[in-house]
Coordinates of C-alpha atoms in Angstrom, one line a residue:
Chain T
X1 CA 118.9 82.2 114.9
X2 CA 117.7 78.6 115.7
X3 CA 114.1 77.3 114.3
X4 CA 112.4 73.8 115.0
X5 CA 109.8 73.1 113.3
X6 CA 107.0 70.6 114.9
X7 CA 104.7 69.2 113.4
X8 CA 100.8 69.4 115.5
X9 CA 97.5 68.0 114.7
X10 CA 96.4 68.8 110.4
X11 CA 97.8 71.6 109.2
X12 CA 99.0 73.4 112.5
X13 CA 103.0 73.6 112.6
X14 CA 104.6 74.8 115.7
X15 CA 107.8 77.2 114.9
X16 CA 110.0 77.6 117.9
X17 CA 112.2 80.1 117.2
X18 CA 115.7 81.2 119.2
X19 CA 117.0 85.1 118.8
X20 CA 120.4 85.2 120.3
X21 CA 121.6 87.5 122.4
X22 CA 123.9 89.9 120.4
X23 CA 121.0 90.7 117.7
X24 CA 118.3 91.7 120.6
X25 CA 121.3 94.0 122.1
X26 CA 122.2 95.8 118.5
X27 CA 118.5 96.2 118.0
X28 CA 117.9 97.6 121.5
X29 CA 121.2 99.9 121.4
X30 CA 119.4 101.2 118.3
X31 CA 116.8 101.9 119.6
X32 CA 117.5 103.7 122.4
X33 CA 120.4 105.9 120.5
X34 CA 116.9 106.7 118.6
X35 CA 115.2 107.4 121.5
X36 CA 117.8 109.6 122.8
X37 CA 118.4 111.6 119.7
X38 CA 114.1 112.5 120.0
X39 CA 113.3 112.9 123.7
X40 CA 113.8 115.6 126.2
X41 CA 114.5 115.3 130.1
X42 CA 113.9 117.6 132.6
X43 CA 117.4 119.8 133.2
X44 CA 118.8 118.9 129.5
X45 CA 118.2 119.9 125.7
X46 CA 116.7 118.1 123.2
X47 CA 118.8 114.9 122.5
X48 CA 121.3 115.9 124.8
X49 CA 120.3 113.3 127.8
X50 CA 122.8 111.2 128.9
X51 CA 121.8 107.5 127.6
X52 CA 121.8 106.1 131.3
X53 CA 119.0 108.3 132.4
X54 CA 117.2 107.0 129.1
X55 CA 117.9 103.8 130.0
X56 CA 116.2 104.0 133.6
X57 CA 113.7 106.2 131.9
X58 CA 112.9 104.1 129.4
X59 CA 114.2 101.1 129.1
X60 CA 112.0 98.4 130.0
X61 CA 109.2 99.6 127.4
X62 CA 112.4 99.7 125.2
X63 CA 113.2 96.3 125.9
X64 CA 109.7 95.2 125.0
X65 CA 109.5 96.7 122.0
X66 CA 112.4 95.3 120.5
X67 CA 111.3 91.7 121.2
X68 CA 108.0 92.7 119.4
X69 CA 109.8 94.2 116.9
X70 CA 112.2 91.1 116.7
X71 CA 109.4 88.9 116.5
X72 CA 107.9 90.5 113.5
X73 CA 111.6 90.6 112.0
X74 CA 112.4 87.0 112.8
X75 CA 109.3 85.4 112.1
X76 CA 109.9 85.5 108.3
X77 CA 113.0 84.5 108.7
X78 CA 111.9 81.1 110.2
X79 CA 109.4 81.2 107.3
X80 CA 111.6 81.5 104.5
X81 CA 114.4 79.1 106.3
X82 CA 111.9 76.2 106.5
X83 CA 110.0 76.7 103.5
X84 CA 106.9 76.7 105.0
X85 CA 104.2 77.8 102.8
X86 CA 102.1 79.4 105.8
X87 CA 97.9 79.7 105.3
X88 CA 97.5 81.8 108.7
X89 CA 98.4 84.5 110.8
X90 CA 101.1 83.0 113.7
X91 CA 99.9 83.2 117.0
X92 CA 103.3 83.6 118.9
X93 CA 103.2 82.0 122.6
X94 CA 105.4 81.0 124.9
X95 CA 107.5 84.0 124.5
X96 CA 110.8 82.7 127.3
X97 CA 113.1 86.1 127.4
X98 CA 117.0 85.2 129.2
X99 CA 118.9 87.4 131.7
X100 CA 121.4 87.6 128.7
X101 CA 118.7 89.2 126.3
X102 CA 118.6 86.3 124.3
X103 CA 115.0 85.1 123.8
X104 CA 112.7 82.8 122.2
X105 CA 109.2 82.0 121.5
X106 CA 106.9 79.3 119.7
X107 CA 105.2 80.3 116.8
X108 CA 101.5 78.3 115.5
X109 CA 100.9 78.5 112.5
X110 CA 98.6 76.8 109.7
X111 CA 100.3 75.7 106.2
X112 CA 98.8 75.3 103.0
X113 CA 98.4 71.4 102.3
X114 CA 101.7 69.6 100.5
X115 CA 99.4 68.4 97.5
X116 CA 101.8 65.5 95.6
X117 CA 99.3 65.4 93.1
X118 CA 95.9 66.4 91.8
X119 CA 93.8 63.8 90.1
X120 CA 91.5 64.6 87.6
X121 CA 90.9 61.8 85.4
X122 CA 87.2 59.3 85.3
X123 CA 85.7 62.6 86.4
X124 CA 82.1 62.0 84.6
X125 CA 80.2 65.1 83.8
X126 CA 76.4 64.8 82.8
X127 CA 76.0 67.1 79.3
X128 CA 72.1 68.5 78.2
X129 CA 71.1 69.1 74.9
X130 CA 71.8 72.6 74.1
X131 CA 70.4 73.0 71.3
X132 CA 67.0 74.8 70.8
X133 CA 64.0 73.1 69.8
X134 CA 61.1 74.8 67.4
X135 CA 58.7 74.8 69.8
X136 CA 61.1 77.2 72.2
X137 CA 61.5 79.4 69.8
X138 CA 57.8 79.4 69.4
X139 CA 57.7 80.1 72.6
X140 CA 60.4 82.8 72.4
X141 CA 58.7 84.3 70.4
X142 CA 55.2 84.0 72.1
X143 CA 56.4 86.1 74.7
X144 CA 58.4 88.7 72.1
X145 CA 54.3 89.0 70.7
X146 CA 52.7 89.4 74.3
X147 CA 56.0 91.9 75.3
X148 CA 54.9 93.9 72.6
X149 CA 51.0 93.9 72.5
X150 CA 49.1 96.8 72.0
X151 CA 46.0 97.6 74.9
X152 CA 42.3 98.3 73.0
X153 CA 40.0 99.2 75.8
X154 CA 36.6 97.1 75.1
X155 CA 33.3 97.2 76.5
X156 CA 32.4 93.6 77.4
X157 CA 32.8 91.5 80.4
X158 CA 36.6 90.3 80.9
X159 CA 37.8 86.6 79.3
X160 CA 40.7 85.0 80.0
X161 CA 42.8 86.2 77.6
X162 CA 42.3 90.2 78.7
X163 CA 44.1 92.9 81.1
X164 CA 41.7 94.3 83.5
X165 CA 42.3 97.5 85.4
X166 CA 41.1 97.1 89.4
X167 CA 40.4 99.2 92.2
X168 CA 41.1 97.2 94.9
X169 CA 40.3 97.5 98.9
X170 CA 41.5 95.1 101.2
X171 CA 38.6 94.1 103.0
X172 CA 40.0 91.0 105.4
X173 CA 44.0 89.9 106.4
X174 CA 44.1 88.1 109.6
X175 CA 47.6 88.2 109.9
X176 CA 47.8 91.8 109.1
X177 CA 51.2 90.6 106.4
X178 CA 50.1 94.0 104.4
X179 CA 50.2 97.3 105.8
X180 CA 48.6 99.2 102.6
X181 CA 44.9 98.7 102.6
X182 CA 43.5 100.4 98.9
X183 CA 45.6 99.5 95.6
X184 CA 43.7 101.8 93.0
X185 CA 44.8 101.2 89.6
X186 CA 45.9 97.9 89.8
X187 CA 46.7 96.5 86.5
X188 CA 46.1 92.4 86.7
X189 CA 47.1 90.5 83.3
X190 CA 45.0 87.6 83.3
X191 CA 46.4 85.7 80.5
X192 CA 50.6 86.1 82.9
X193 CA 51.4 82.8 83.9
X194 CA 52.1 84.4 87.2
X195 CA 48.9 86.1 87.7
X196 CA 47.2 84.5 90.9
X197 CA 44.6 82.1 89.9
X198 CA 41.8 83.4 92.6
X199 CA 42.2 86.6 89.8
X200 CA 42.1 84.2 86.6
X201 CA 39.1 82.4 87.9
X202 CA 37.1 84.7 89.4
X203 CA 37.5 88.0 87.3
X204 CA 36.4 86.4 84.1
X205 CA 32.8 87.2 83.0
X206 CA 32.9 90.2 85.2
X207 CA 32.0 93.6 83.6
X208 CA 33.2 97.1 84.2
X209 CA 31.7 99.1 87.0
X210 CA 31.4 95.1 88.7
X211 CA 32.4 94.6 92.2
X212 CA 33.5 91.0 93.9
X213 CA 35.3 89.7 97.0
X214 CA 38.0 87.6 96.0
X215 CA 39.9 85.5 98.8
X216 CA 43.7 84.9 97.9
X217 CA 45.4 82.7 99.5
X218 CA 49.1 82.5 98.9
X219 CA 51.4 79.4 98.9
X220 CA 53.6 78.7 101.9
X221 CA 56.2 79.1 99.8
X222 CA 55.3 82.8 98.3
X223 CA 58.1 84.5 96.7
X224 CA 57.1 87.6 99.5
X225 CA 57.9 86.2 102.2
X226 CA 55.7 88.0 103.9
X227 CA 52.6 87.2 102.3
X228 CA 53.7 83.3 102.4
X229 CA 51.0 81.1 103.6
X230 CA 48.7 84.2 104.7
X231 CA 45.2 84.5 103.3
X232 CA 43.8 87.5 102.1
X233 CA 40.4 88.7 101.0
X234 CA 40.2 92.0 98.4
X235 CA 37.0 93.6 97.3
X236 CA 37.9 94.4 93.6
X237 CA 35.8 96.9 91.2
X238 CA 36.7 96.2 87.9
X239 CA 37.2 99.7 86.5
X240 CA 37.6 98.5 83.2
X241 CA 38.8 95.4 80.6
X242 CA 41.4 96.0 77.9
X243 CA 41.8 93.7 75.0
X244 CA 45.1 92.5 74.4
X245 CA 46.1 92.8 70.7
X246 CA 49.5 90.8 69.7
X247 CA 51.2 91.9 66.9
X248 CA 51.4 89.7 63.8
X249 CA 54.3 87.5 63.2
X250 CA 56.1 89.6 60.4
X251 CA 59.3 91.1 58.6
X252 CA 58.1 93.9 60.2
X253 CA 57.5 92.6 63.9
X254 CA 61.1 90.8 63.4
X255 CA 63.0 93.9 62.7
X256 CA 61.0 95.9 65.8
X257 CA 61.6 92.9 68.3
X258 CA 65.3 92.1 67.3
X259 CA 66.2 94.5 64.3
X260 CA 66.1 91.1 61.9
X261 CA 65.4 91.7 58.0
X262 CA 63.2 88.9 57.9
X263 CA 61.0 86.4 60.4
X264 CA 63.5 83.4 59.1
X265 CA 66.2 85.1 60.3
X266 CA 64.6 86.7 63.4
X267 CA 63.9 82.5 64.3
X268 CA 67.1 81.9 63.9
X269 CA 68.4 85.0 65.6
X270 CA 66.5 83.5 68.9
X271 CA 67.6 80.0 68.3
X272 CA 71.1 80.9 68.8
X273 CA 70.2 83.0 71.8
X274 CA 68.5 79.8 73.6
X275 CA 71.2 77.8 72.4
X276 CA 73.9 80.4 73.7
X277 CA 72.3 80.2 77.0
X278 CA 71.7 76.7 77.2
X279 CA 75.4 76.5 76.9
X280 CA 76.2 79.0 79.7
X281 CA 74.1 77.1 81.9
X282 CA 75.8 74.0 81.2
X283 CA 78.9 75.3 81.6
X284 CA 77.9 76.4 85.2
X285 CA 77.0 72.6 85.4
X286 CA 79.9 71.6 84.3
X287 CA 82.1 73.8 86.6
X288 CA 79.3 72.5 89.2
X289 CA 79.9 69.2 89.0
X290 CA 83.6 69.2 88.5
X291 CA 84.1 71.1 91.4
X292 CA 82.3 68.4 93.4
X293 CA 84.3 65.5 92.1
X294 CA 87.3 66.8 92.1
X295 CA 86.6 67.6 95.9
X296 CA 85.9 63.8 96.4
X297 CA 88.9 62.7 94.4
X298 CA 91.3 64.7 96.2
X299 CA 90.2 65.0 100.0
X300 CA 94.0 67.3 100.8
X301 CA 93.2 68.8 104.2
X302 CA 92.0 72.7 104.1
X303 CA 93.1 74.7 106.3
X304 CA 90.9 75.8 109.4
X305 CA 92.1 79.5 109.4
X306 CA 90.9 79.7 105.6
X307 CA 87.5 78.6 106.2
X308 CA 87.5 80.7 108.9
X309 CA 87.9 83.3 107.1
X310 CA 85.5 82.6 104.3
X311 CA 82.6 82.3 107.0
X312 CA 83.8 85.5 108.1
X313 CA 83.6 87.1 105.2
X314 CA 80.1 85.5 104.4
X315 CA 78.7 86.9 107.9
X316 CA 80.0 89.9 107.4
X317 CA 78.2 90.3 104.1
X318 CA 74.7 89.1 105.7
X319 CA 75.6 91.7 108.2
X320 CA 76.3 94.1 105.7
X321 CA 72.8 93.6 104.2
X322 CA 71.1 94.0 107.4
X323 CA 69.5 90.1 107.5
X324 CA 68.6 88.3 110.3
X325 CA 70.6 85.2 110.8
X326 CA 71.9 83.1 113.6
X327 CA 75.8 82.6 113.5
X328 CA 75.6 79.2 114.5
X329 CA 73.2 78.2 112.0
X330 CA 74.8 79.8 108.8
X331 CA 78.3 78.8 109.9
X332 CA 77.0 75.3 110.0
X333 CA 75.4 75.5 106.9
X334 CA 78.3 77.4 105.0
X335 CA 80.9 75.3 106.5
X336 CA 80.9 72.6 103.6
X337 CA 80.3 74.5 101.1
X338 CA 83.3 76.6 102.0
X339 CA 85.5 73.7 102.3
X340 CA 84.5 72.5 98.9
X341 CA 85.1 76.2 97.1
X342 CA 88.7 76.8 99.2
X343 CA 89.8 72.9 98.1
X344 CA 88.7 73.6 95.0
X345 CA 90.8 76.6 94.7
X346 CA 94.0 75.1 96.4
X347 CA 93.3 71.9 93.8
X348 CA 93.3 73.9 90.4
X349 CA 96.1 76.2 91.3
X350 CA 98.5 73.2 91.8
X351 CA 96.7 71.3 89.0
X352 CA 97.7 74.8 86.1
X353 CA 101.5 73.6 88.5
X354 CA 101.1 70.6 87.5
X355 CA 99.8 70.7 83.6
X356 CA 101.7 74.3 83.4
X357 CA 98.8 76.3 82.6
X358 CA 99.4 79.5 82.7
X359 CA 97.1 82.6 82.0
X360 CA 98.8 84.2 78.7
X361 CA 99.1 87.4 77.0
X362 CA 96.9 85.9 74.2
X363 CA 94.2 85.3 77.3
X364 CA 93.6 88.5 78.6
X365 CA 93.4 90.1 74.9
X366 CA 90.5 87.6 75.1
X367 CA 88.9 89.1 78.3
X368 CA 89.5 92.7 76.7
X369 CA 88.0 91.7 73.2
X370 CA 84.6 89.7 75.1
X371 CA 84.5 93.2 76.9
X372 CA 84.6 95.4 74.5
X373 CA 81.7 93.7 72.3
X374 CA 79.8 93.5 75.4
X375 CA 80.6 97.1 76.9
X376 CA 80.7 98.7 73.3
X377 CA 83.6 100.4 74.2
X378 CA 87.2 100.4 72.4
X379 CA 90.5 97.7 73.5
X380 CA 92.1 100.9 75.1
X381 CA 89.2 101.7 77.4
X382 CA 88.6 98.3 78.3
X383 CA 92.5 98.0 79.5
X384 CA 92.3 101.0 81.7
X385 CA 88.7 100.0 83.2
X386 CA 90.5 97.2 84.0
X387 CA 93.2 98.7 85.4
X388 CA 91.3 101.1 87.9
X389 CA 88.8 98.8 88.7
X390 CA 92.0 97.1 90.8
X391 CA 90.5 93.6 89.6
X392 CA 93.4 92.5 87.2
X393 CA 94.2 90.1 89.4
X394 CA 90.8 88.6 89.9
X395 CA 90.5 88.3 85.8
X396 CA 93.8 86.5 86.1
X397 CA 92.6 84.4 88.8
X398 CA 89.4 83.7 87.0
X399 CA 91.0 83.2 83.6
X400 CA 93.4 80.7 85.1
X401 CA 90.5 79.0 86.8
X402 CA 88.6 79.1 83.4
X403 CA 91.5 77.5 81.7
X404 CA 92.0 74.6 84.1
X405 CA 88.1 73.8 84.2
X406 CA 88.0 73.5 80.4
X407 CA 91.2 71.0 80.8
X408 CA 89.2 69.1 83.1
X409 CA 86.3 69.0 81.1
X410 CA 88.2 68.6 77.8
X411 CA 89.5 64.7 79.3
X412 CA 85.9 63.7 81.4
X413 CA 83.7 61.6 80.0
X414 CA 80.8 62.9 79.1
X415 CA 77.5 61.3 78.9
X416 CA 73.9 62.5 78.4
X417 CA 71.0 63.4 80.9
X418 CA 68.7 60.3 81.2
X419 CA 65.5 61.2 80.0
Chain B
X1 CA 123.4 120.2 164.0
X2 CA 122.5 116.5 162.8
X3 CA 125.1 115.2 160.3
X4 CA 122.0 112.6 158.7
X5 CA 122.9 113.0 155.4
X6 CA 119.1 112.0 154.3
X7 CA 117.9 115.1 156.0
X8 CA 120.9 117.2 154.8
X9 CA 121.0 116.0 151.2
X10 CA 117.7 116.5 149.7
X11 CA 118.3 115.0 146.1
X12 CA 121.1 115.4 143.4
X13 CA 120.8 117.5 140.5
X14 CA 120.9 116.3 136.6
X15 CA 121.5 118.6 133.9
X16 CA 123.5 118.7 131.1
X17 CA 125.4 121.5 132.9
X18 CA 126.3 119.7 136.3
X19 CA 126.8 116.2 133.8
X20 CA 129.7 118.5 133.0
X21 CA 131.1 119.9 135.9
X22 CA 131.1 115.7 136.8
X23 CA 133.0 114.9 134.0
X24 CA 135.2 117.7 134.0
X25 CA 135.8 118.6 137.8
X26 CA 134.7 115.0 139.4
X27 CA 132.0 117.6 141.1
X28 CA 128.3 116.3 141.9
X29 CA 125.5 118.7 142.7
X30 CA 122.6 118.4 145.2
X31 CA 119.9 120.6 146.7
X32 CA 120.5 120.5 150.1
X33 CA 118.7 121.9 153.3
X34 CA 119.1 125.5 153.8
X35 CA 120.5 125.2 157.1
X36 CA 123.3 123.0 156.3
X37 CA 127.2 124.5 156.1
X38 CA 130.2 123.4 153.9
X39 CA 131.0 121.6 156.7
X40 CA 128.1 119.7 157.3
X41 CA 127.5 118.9 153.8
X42 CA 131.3 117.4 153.3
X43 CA 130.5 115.0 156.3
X44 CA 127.2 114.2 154.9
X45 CA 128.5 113.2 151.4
X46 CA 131.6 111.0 152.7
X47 CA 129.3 109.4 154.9
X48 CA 125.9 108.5 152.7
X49 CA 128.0 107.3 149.6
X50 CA 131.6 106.7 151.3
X51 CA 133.9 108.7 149.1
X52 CA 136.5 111.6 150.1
X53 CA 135.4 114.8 149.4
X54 CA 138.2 117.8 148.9
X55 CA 136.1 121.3 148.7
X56 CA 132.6 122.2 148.7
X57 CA 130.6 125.0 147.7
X58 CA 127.2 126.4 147.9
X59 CA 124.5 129.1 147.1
X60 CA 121.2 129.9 147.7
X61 CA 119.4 130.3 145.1
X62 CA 116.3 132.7 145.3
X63 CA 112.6 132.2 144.7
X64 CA 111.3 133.8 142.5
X65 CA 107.7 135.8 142.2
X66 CA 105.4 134.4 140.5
X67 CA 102.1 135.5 140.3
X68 CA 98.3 133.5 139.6
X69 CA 96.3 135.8 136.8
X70 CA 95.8 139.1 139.3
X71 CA 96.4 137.4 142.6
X72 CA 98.9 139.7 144.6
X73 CA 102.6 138.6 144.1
X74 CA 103.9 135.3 145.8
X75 CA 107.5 134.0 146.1
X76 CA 108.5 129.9 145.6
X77 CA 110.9 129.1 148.0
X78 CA 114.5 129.5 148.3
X79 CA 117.0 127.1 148.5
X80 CA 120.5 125.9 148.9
X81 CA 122.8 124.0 145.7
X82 CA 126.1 122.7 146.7
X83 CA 128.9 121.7 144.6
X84 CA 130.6 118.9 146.0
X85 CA 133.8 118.6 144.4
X86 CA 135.2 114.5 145.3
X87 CA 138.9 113.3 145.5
X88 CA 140.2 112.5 141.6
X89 CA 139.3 109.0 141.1
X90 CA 136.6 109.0 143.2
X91 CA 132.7 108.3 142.1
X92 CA 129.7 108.3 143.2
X93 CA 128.2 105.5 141.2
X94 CA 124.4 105.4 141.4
X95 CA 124.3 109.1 139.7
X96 CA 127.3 108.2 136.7
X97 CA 125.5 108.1 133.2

């Protein structure tokens, strides 16, 4: 078997491969002893057909399923005899078959990029202060208080501070964004920081048994997108006003909110919490930003048919949850991003090459430990959840990812958020 | 009587039965027109595939009833199989497996 290897435009290689004659006539004898041993003619038994008639019976289809077959069978072969390290699926042209049965065909193909080197130092990564401040725990627990509040209907008209209880009737929507015209019941919490502010301004001072028009109009950039930048008038009849009561900041209230002994410990309890999540987020900034740079530092060539298939798979998941989207558009707009994330990927698999990281026992008893805190469950459970779940590989993946972004952010220089 | 052998010869016959008579006897068999003799039949053969023929024999074999769900009884047709036995050494090479 003779391979040339060509090299096309970026990653494309062309593989022109030769099959000589006397493997295409052992495959296609083969073959056709198989064929002979399964069918049966008109005049003879099963398997009992002389292999001429099989031959003008069938041999042409014969013949062209042995040079598929071949072609899947020699196509490796070239691989592995080049080392190519191959990114696509070939698409085999040219296919030039000899009187003699001897054949060839060209072979395109897309190979992973020959990366000499991944560079990964002066990468500067911007850190925040993680930890938590008193006034956020304040405000922690501020909203631990209002979670837990306790409702005391009152008779007296509604301040700013109070939950009010509304029958409400739409009376005017010009765009028609709501279909439901009556919302009995309607529980509005004045003091929420997302409570419209038509309702914060207008209800106060009203009493029970009160009736008003209030015109809402929402922000182009509503969360409902189809209420966004739509204006809508409600009669509401305040039904009736209920006094919020927060709990006192206590042992007690501490060991109800977040089963702490004591408030002290309850604050601190909650500072760690902020501080915990402060870090995760920075850590998504770090992996953010490295991720970015990294992609600048090393610009290696991606191959097309991988981003292909990551815009693929992105359609197909917009398809899957039934939004509307124009292919051009989102294929534009994915296009970079998917570049950057398959780079990315190439770049810290040769980088744990390079630096010979490696995902270790010692790693995934990690991954089993962080589960079993967070799952409740014991080390044996966790290992078999793991196991069915068919996504051992992904943890591997993602510890091995894990491991190489904490190398790169373990030599950056880091430097604090200007204020 | 016309000694065409493409009106005389209607087709050769392969089974695993007459793929032995050839190998054994060097004898090929055909379905030939009913009206055709021993005779006629040897001429035929030497002429369409130019070989010597030494004997030749033949039967008619009979249709048979058959019969379409209650429809009365019908016959298929009858007709003629000759064994054409050829000169040792000789072939007829379009029909050899």
């Amino acid at each position: 078997m003779k391979v040339e290897v060509t090299e096309l435009e970026g990653l494309y290689r062309e593989l022109a491969v030769e099959v000589p004659q006397n493997r295409f006539q052992e495959e296609l004898d083969k073959e056709l002893e198989q064929l002979r041993l399964r069918v049966t003619l008109k005049g003879f038994r099963k398997g009992k057909a002389p292999m001429n008639m099989i031959k003008s019976n069938y041999g042409e289809s014969v013949k062209s399923d042995v040079i598929d077959k071949l072609i899947k069978a020699t196509y490796p072969e070239a691989i592995s005899s080049q080392t190519l390290k191959v990114a696509s699926p070939p698409q085999v042209t040219d296919l030039k078959i000899k009187d003699d049965g001897s054949f060839s065909y060209k072979a395109k193909v897309e190979v992973f990029p020959d990366i000499k080197k991944v560079v990964f130092d002066g990468i500067k990564l911007t850190t925040t202060d993680t930890e938590a401040s008193d006034a956020e725990v304040d405000e922690f627990i501020e909203t631990l208080r209002d979670r837990r509040a306790e409702m005391r209907e009152v008779d007296r008209a509604a301040t700013a501070d109070d939950v009010v209880v509304l029958d409400m009737t739409k009376v005017k929507d010009p765009k028609l964004a709501v279909e439901q015209t009556d919302f009995p019941e309607t529980t509005v919490d004045l003091s929420h920081s997302l409570t419209l502010k038509e309702f914060k301004e207008q209800i106060p001072g009203m009493k029970a048994g009160e009736e008003k028009d209030i015109a809402v109009k929402y922000a182009d950039d509503y969360s409902d997108s189809r209420l966004a930048g739509t204006e809508i008038t409600y009669k509401a009849r305040l039904k009736s006003v209920k006094e919020k009561i927060l709990p006192e900041v206590d042992d007690a209230f501490a060991k109800a909110a977040a089963e702490a002994e004591t408030v002290l410990e309850l604050r601190l309890k909650i500072r760690e919490e902020i501080k915990r999540q402060k870090e995760e987020s920075q850590n998504r900034s770090f992996k953010t930003q490295i991720i970015t740079q990294m992609n600048e530092k090393n610009p290696v060539p991606v191959p097309e048919s991988m981003i292909e298939n990551y815009l693929h798979s992105v359609i197909e998941d917009l398809t899957r949850q039934k939004a509307e989207f124009k292919e051009d558009e989102i294929r534009k707009m994915y296009r970079v991003m998917g570049e950057q994330t398959i780079r990315w990927q190439l770049l810290y698999h040769q980088l744990a090459e390079q630096e010979k990281i490696e995902v270790l026992p010692s790693d995934t008893e990690k991954v089993i430990g962080r589960m079993t805190r967070q799952y409740k469950i014991t080390g044996e459970q966790a290992k078999e959840a793991m196991l069915r779940s068919n996504r051992a590989d992904d943890i591997r993946e993602s510890l091995l990812e894990e491991k190489v972004l904490d190398l790169i952010s373990g030599r950056a220089k880091k430097k604090p958020e200007k204020k | 009587m016309s000694h065409d052998s493409r009106q005389l010869i209607y087709s050769h016959i392969a089974t695993e039965r007459t793929t032995d008579l050839r190998t054994k006897n060097n004898e090929y068999v055909f379905r030939v027109a009913k009206k055709a003799n021993k005779h006629v039949i040897k001429k035929a053969v030497e002429n369409a595939f130019k070989v010597k023929v030494v004997n030749v024999r033949t039967l008619v074999v009979p249709g048979k009833t058959r019969r379409v769900g209650r429809h009365p009884e019908g016959k298929t047709v009858s007709w003629k199989k000759a064994f054409v036995r050829l000169k040792d050494g000789e072939v007829i090479s379009i029909f050899e497996t």
